[in-house]
Amino acid sequence: MQKAVSLAAAVLLFFPFASTKAASLAECPVGKGYSFFNSSEFFSDDDAGWQSDTTGLIALTVSETKEIDILYKDVRGYQSSRADGAEVSVVGVGEHSISVLVKYAAMVHSLYTFDLANKKLFYSQHRLETPIDKASTFIFDCQ
């Protein structure tokens, strides 16, 4: 956690505009990957299994209080994981990368690993006990 706070502090120095609002460390417009869908009322046994999948914008932000958050865009527009009630935790920090775990009260868990040097996001999500149960993995090119 000490490394994460140091990374966030360093980011605030690197992104001086962060002192007024949350600063975006990485914005990743469209992810492409695969999802495994369980059989359900939405997916017959024949349709269940691995399918090509995409997901919308994801951004890594740091607030003026050095809190990391994951923003995403869905049908409701831009959303904050923290504002949606998720627990957002930094679980790893490297020389130029950071991994963030987002856990919701439901059985929805997402792991985001941002490679800031190479402008990539590796995103995995497990959704169980939801209307559409699935496990997904995506790769994003970030800005």
Coordinates of N, CA and C in Angstrom, one line a residue:
M1 N 0.8 -1.2 0.0 CA 0.0 0.0 0.0 C 0.9 1.3 0.0
Q2 N 2.0 1.2 0.7 CA 3.0 2.3 0.7 C 3.4 2.7 -0.7
K3 N 3.7 1.7 -1.5 CA 4.1 1.9 -2.9 C 3.0 2.6 -3.7
A4 N 1.7 2.2 -3.4 CA 0.6 2.7 -4.1 C 0.4 4.2 -3.8
V5 N 0.6 4.6 -2.5 CA 0.5 6.0 -2.1 C 1.6 6.8 -2.7
S6 N 2.8 6.2 -2.8 CA 4.0 6.8 -3.4 C 3.7 7.0 -4.9
L7 N 3.2 6.0 -5.6 CA 2.8 6.2 -7.0 C 1.8 7.3 -7.2
A8 N 0.8 7.3 -6.4 CA -0.3 8.3 -6.5 C 0.3 9.7 -6.2
A9 N 1.2 9.8 -5.3 CA 1.9 11.1 -5.0 C 2.7 11.5 -6.2
A10 N 3.5 10.6 -6.7 CA 4.3 10.9 -7.9 C 3.4 11.3 -9.1
V11 N 2.3 10.7 -9.2 CA 1.4 11.0 -10.3 C 0.8 12.4 -10.2
L12 N 0.5 12.8 -8.9 CA 0.0 14.1 -8.7 C 1.1 15.2 -9.1
L13 N 2.3 14.9 -8.9 CA 3.4 15.8 -9.3 C 3.5 15.9 -10.8
F14 N 3.3 14.7 -11.4 CA 3.4 14.6 -12.9 C 2.2 15.2 -13.6
F15 N 1.0 15.1 -12.9 CA -0.2 15.7 -13.5 C -0.7 16.8 -12.6
P16 N -0.1 18.0 -12.8 CA -0.4 19.1 -11.8 C -1.9 19.6 -11.8
F17 N -2.6 19.3 -12.9 CA -4.0 19.6 -12.9 C -4.8 18.8 -11.9
A18 N -4.2 17.8 -11.3 CA -4.9 16.9 -10.4 C -5.4 17.6 -9.1
S19 N -4.8 18.8 -8.8 CA -5.1 19.4 -7.6 C -6.5 19.9 -7.5
T20 N -7.2 20.1 -8.7 CA -8.6 20.6 -8.7 C -9.6 19.5 -8.7
K21 N -9.4 18.4 -9.4 CA -10.3 17.3 -9.4 C -9.5 16.0 -9.6
A22 N -10.2 14.9 -9.9 CA -9.5 13.7 -10.1 C -8.7 13.8 -11.4
A23 N -7.5 13.3 -11.4 CA -6.7 13.2 -12.6 C -6.8 11.9 -13.3
S24 N -6.9 11.8 -14.6 CA -6.9 10.6 -15.3 C -5.5 10.2 -15.6
L25 N -5.1 9.0 -15.1 CA -3.8 8.4 -15.3 C -3.7 7.7 -16.6
A26 N -4.9 7.1 -17.0 CA -4.9 6.3 -18.2 C -6.4 6.3 -18.6
E27 N -6.6 6.5 -19.9 CA -8.0 6.3 -20.5 C -7.9 5.3 -21.6
C28 N -8.7 4.3 -21.5 CA -8.7 3.2 -22.4 C -10.0 3.0 -23.1
P29 N -10.2 3.4 -24.4 CA -11.5 3.6 -25.0 C -12.3 2.3 -25.2
V30 N -11.7 1.3 -25.8 CA -12.4 0.0 -26.2 C -11.6 -1.2 -25.9
G31 N -12.1 -2.1 -25.2 CA -11.4 -3.4 -24.9 C -12.0 -4.5 -25.7
K32 N -11.1 -5.3 -26.2 CA -11.5 -6.5 -27.0 C -11.0 -7.7 -26.3
G33 N -11.8 -8.8 -26.3 CA -11.4 -10.0 -25.7 C -12.4 -11.1 -25.8
Y34 N -12.5 -11.9 -24.8 CA -13.4 -13.1 -24.8 C -14.1 -13.2 -23.4
S35 N -15.3 -13.7 -23.5 CA -16.0 -14.0 -22.3 C -16.6 -15.4 -22.3
F36 N -16.6 -16.0 -21.2 CA -17.2 -17.3 -21.0 C -18.6 -17.1 -20.4
F37 N -19.6 -17.4 -21.1 CA -21.0 -17.2 -20.5 C -21.5 -18.6 -20.0
N38 N -22.0 -18.5 -18.8 CA -22.7 -19.7 -18.3 C -24.1 -19.9 -18.9
S39 N -24.6 -21.1 -18.9 CA -25.9 -21.4 -19.4 C -26.9 -20.7 -18.4
S40 N -27.9 -20.0 -18.9 CA -28.8 -19.3 -18.1 C -30.1 -19.0 -18.9
E41 N -31.0 -18.2 -18.3 CA -32.2 -17.8 -19.1 C -31.9 -17.0 -20.3
F42 N -30.7 -16.4 -20.3 CA -30.3 -15.5 -21.4 C -29.4 -16.3 -22.4
F43 N -28.8 -17.4 -21.9 CA -27.9 -18.2 -22.8 C -28.2 -19.6 -22.7
S44 N -28.7 -20.2 -23.8 CA -29.0 -21.6 -23.8 C -27.7 -22.4 -23.7
D45 N -27.9 -23.7 -23.5 CA -26.7 -24.6 -23.4 C -25.9 -24.5 -24.7
D46 N -26.6 -24.3 -25.8 CA -25.9 -24.2 -27.1 C -25.1 -22.9 -27.3
D47 N -25.7 -21.8 -26.7 CA -25.0 -20.5 -26.8 C -24.0 -20.2 -25.7
A48 N -24.1 -21.0 -24.6 CA -23.1 -20.8 -23.5 C -21.7 -21.2 -24.0
G49 N -20.7 -20.7 -23.3 CA -19.3 -21.0 -23.6 C -18.6 -19.7 -24.0
W50 N -17.4 -19.9 -24.7 CA -16.6 -18.8 -25.0 C -17.1 -18.0 -26.2
Q51 N -17.1 -16.7 -26.1 CA -17.5 -15.8 -27.2 C -16.6 -14.6 -27.3
S52 N -16.4 -14.1 -28.5 CA -15.7 -12.8 -28.7 C -16.5 -11.7 -28.0
D53 N -15.9 -10.8 -27.3 CA -16.6 -9.8 -26.6 C -15.9 -8.4 -26.6
T54 N -16.6 -7.4 -26.4 CA -16.0 -6.0 -26.3 C -16.5 -5.3 -25.1
T55 N -15.8 -4.3 -24.6 CA -16.3 -3.5 -23.5 C -15.9 -2.1 -23.7
G56 N -16.6 -1.1 -23.1 CA -16.4 0.3 -23.4 C -15.3 0.9 -22.5
L57 N -15.2 2.2 -22.6 CA -14.1 3.0 -21.9 C -14.0 2.7 -20.5
I58 N -12.7 2.6 -20.1 CA -12.3 2.4 -18.7 C -11.2 3.4 -18.4
A59 N -11.2 4.1 -17.3 CA -10.2 5.1 -17.0 C -9.7 4.8 -15.5
L60 N -8.4 5.0 -15.3 CA -7.8 5.0 -14.0 C -7.6 6.4 -13.5
T61 N -8.2 6.8 -12.4 CA -8.0 8.1 -11.9 C -7.5 8.2 -10.5
V62 N -6.9 9.3 -10.1 CA -6.5 9.5 -8.7 C -7.0 10.9 -8.3
S63 N -7.6 10.9 -7.1 CA -8.2 12.2 -6.6 C -7.2 13.0 -5.9
E64 N -7.6 14.2 -5.6 CA -6.7 15.1 -4.8 C -6.3 14.6 -3.5
T65 N -7.1 13.6 -3.0 CA -6.8 13.0 -1.7 C -6.1 11.7 -1.9
K66 N -5.6 11.5 -3.1 CA -4.8 10.3 -3.5 C -5.5 9.0 -3.5
E67 N -6.9 9.0 -3.7 CA -7.6 7.8 -3.8 C -7.7 7.4 -5.3
I68 N -7.4 6.2 -5.5 CA -7.5 5.6 -6.9 C -8.9 5.2 -7.1
D69 N -9.4 5.4 -8.3 CA -10.7 4.9 -8.7 C -10.7 4.4 -10.2
I70 N -11.7 3.6 -10.5 CA -11.9 3.1 -11.8 C -13.2 3.7 -12.3
L71 N -13.1 4.5 -13.4 CA -14.3 5.0 -14.1 C -14.6 4.2 -15.3
Y72 N -15.8 4.0 -15.6 CA -16.2 3.2 -16.8 C -17.4 3.8 -17.4
K73 N -17.6 3.5 -18.7 CA -18.8 4.0 -19.4 C -19.7 2.9 -19.7
D74 N -21.0 3.0 -19.3 CA -22.0 2.0 -19.7 C -23.2 2.7 -20.2
V75 N -24.3 2.1 -20.3 CA -25.5 2.7 -20.9 C -26.0 3.9 -20.1
R76 N -25.6 4.0 -18.8 CA -26.0 5.1 -18.0 C -25.0 6.3 -18.2
G77 N -23.9 6.1 -18.9 CA -22.9 7.2 -19.1 C -21.7 6.8 -18.3
Y78 N -21.0 7.9 -17.8 CA -19.7 7.6 -17.1 C -20.1 7.3 -15.6
Q79 N -19.4 6.3 -15.1 CA -19.7 5.9 -13.7 C -18.4 5.7 -12.9
S80 N -18.4 5.9 -11.6 CA -17.3 5.7 -10.8 C -17.5 4.4 -10.0
S81 N -16.5 3.5 -9.9 CA -16.6 2.3 -9.2 C -16.9 2.6 -7.7
R82 N -16.2 3.5 -7.2 CA -16.4 3.9 -5.8 C -17.8 4.4 -5.5
A83 N -18.3 5.3 -6.4 CA -19.6 5.9 -6.2 C -20.7 4.8 -6.4
D84 N -20.4 3.7 -7.1 CA -21.3 2.6 -7.3 C -21.3 1.6 -6.1
G85 N -20.4 2.0 -5.1 CA -20.4 1.2 -3.9 C -19.3 0.1 -3.8
A86 N -18.4 0.1 -4.8 CA -17.4 -0.9 -4.9 C -16.2 -0.6 -3.9
E87 N -15.6 -1.6 -3.5 CA -14.3 -1.5 -2.7 C -13.2 -1.5 -3.8
V88 N -12.4 -0.4 -3.9 CA -11.3 -0.2 -4.8 C -10.0 -0.3 -4.1
S89 N -9.2 -1.3 -4.4 CA -7.9 -1.5 -3.7 C -6.8 -1.7 -4.7
V90 N -5.7 -1.0 -4.4 CA -4.5 -1.2 -5.2 C -3.8 -2.5 -4.6
V91 N -3.6 -3.5 -5.5 CA -3.1 -4.8 -5.1 C -1.7 -5.0 -5.6
G92 N -1.2 -4.1 -6.5 CA 0.2 -4.2 -6.9 C 0.7 -3.0 -7.6
V93 N 1.9 -2.6 -7.4 CA 2.6 -1.5 -8.0 C 3.9 -1.9 -8.5
G94 N 4.2 -1.6 -9.8 CA 5.6 -1.8 -10.3 C 6.2 -0.5 -10.7
E95 N 7.3 -0.7 -11.5 CA 8.0 0.5 -12.0 C 7.1 1.4 -12.8
H96 N 6.3 0.8 -13.7 CA 5.5 1.6 -14.6 C 4.1 1.0 -14.7
S97 N 3.7 0.2 -13.7 CA 2.4 -0.5 -13.8 C 1.7 -0.4 -12.4
I98 N 0.4 -0.6 -12.5 CA -0.4 -0.7 -11.2 C -1.6 -1.6 -11.5
S99 N -1.9 -2.4 -10.5 CA -3.0 -3.3 -10.5 C -4.0 -2.9 -9.5
V100 N -5.3 -2.9 -9.9 CA -6.4 -2.4 -9.0 C -7.5 -3.5 -9.0
L101 N -7.9 -3.9 -7.8 CA -9.0 -4.8 -7.6 C -10.2 -4.1 -7.3
V102 N -11.3 -4.3 -8.0 CA -12.6 -3.7 -7.7 C -13.6 -4.8 -7.3
K103 N -14.1 -4.7 -6.0 CA -15.0 -5.7 -5.5 C -16.4 -5.1 -5.2
Y104 N -17.4 -5.6 -5.7 CA -18.8 -5.2 -5.4 C -19.4 -6.1 -4.3
A105 N -20.4 -5.7 -3.7 CA -21.1 -6.5 -2.7 C -21.6 -7.8 -3.3
A106 N -22.1 -7.7 -4.5 CA -22.5 -9.0 -5.2 C -21.2 -9.7 -5.6
M107 N -21.4 -10.9 -6.2 CA -20.2 -11.7 -6.7 C -19.7 -11.1 -8.0
V108 N -19.3 -9.9 -8.0 CA -18.7 -9.2 -9.2 C -17.3 -8.7 -8.8
H109 N -16.3 -9.2 -9.4 CA -14.9 -8.8 -9.1 C -14.1 -8.6 -10.3
S110 N -13.4 -7.4 -10.4 CA -12.7 -7.0 -11.5 C -11.2 -6.7 -11.2
L111 N -10.3 -7.2 -12.0 CA -8.9 -6.9 -11.8 C -8.4 -6.1 -13.0
Y112 N -7.9 -4.9 -12.8 CA -7.4 -4.0 -13.8 C -5.9 -3.9 -13.6
T113 N -5.1 -4.2 -14.6 CA -3.7 -4.0 -14.6 C -3.3 -3.1 -15.7
F114 N -2.8 -1.9 -15.3 CA -2.4 -0.8 -16.3 C -0.9 -0.9 -16.4
D115 N -0.5 -1.0 -17.7 CA 0.9 -0.9 -18.0 C 1.1 0.5 -18.6
L116 N 1.5 1.5 -17.8 CA 1.5 2.9 -18.1 C 2.6 3.2 -19.2
A117 N 3.7 2.4 -19.2 CA 4.8 2.7 -20.1 C 4.3 2.3 -21.5
N118 N 3.6 1.2 -21.6 CA 3.2 0.6 -23.0 C 1.8 1.0 -23.3
K119 N 1.1 1.8 -22.5 CA -0.3 2.2 -22.7 C -1.2 1.1 -23.0
K120 N -1.2 0.1 -22.1 CA -2.1 -1.1 -22.2 C -2.9 -1.3 -20.9
L121 N -4.0 -1.9 -21.0 CA -4.8 -2.3 -19.9 C -5.2 -3.7 -20.1
F122 N -4.9 -4.5 -19.0 CA -5.3 -5.9 -19.0 C -6.4 -6.0 -18.0
Y123 N -7.6 -6.4 -18.4 CA -8.8 -6.4 -17.5 C -9.5 -7.7 -17.5
S124 N -9.7 -8.2 -16.3 CA -10.4 -9.5 -16.1 C -11.6 -9.3 -15.2
Q125 N -12.7 -9.9 -15.4 CA -13.8 -9.8 -14.6 C -14.5 -11.1 -14.4
H126 N -15.0 -11.4 -13.2 CA -15.8 -12.6 -12.9 C -17.1 -12.1 -12.3
R127 N -18.2 -12.5 -13.0 CA -19.6 -12.1 -12.5 C -20.4 -13.4 -12.3
L128 N -20.7 -13.6 -11.1 CA -21.6 -14.8 -10.7 C -22.7 -14.3 -9.9
E129 N -23.8 -15.1 -9.9 CA -25.0 -14.8 -9.2 C -25.6 -13.4 -9.7
T130 N -25.5 -13.2 -11.0 CA -26.0 -12.0 -11.6 C -26.9 -12.5 -12.8
P131 N -27.7 -11.6 -13.4 CA -28.6 -12.1 -14.5 C -27.8 -12.7 -15.6
I132 N -26.6 -12.2 -15.9 CA -25.7 -12.8 -16.9 C -24.4 -13.2 -16.2
D133 N -24.2 -14.4 -15.9 CA -22.9 -14.9 -15.3 C -21.9 -15.1 -16.4
K134 N -20.7 -14.5 -16.1 CA -19.6 -14.7 -17.1 C -18.3 -14.4 -16.5
A135 N -17.2 -14.9 -17.1 CA -15.8 -14.6 -16.8 C -15.2 -14.0 -18.1
S136 N -14.6 -12.9 -18.0 CA -14.1 -12.2 -19.1 C -12.6 -11.8 -19.0
T137 N -12.0 -11.6 -20.1 CA -10.6 -11.0 -20.1 C -10.5 -10.2 -21.4
F138 N -10.0 -9.0 -21.2 CA -9.9 -8.0 -22.3 C -8.5 -7.3 -22.3
I139 N -8.2 -6.8 -23.5 CA -7.0 -6.0 -23.7 C -7.4 -4.7 -24.3
F140 N -6.9 -3.6 -23.7 CA -7.2 -2.3 -24.2 C -5.9 -1.6 -24.7
D141 N -6.0 -0.7 -25.7 CA -4.9 0.3 -26.0 C -5.4 1.6 -25.3
C142 N -4.5 2.2 -24.5 CA -4.8 3.3 -23.7 C -4.2 4.6 -24.3
Q143 N -4.7 5.7 -23.8 CA -4.1 7.0 -24.2 C -3.4 7.6 -23.1

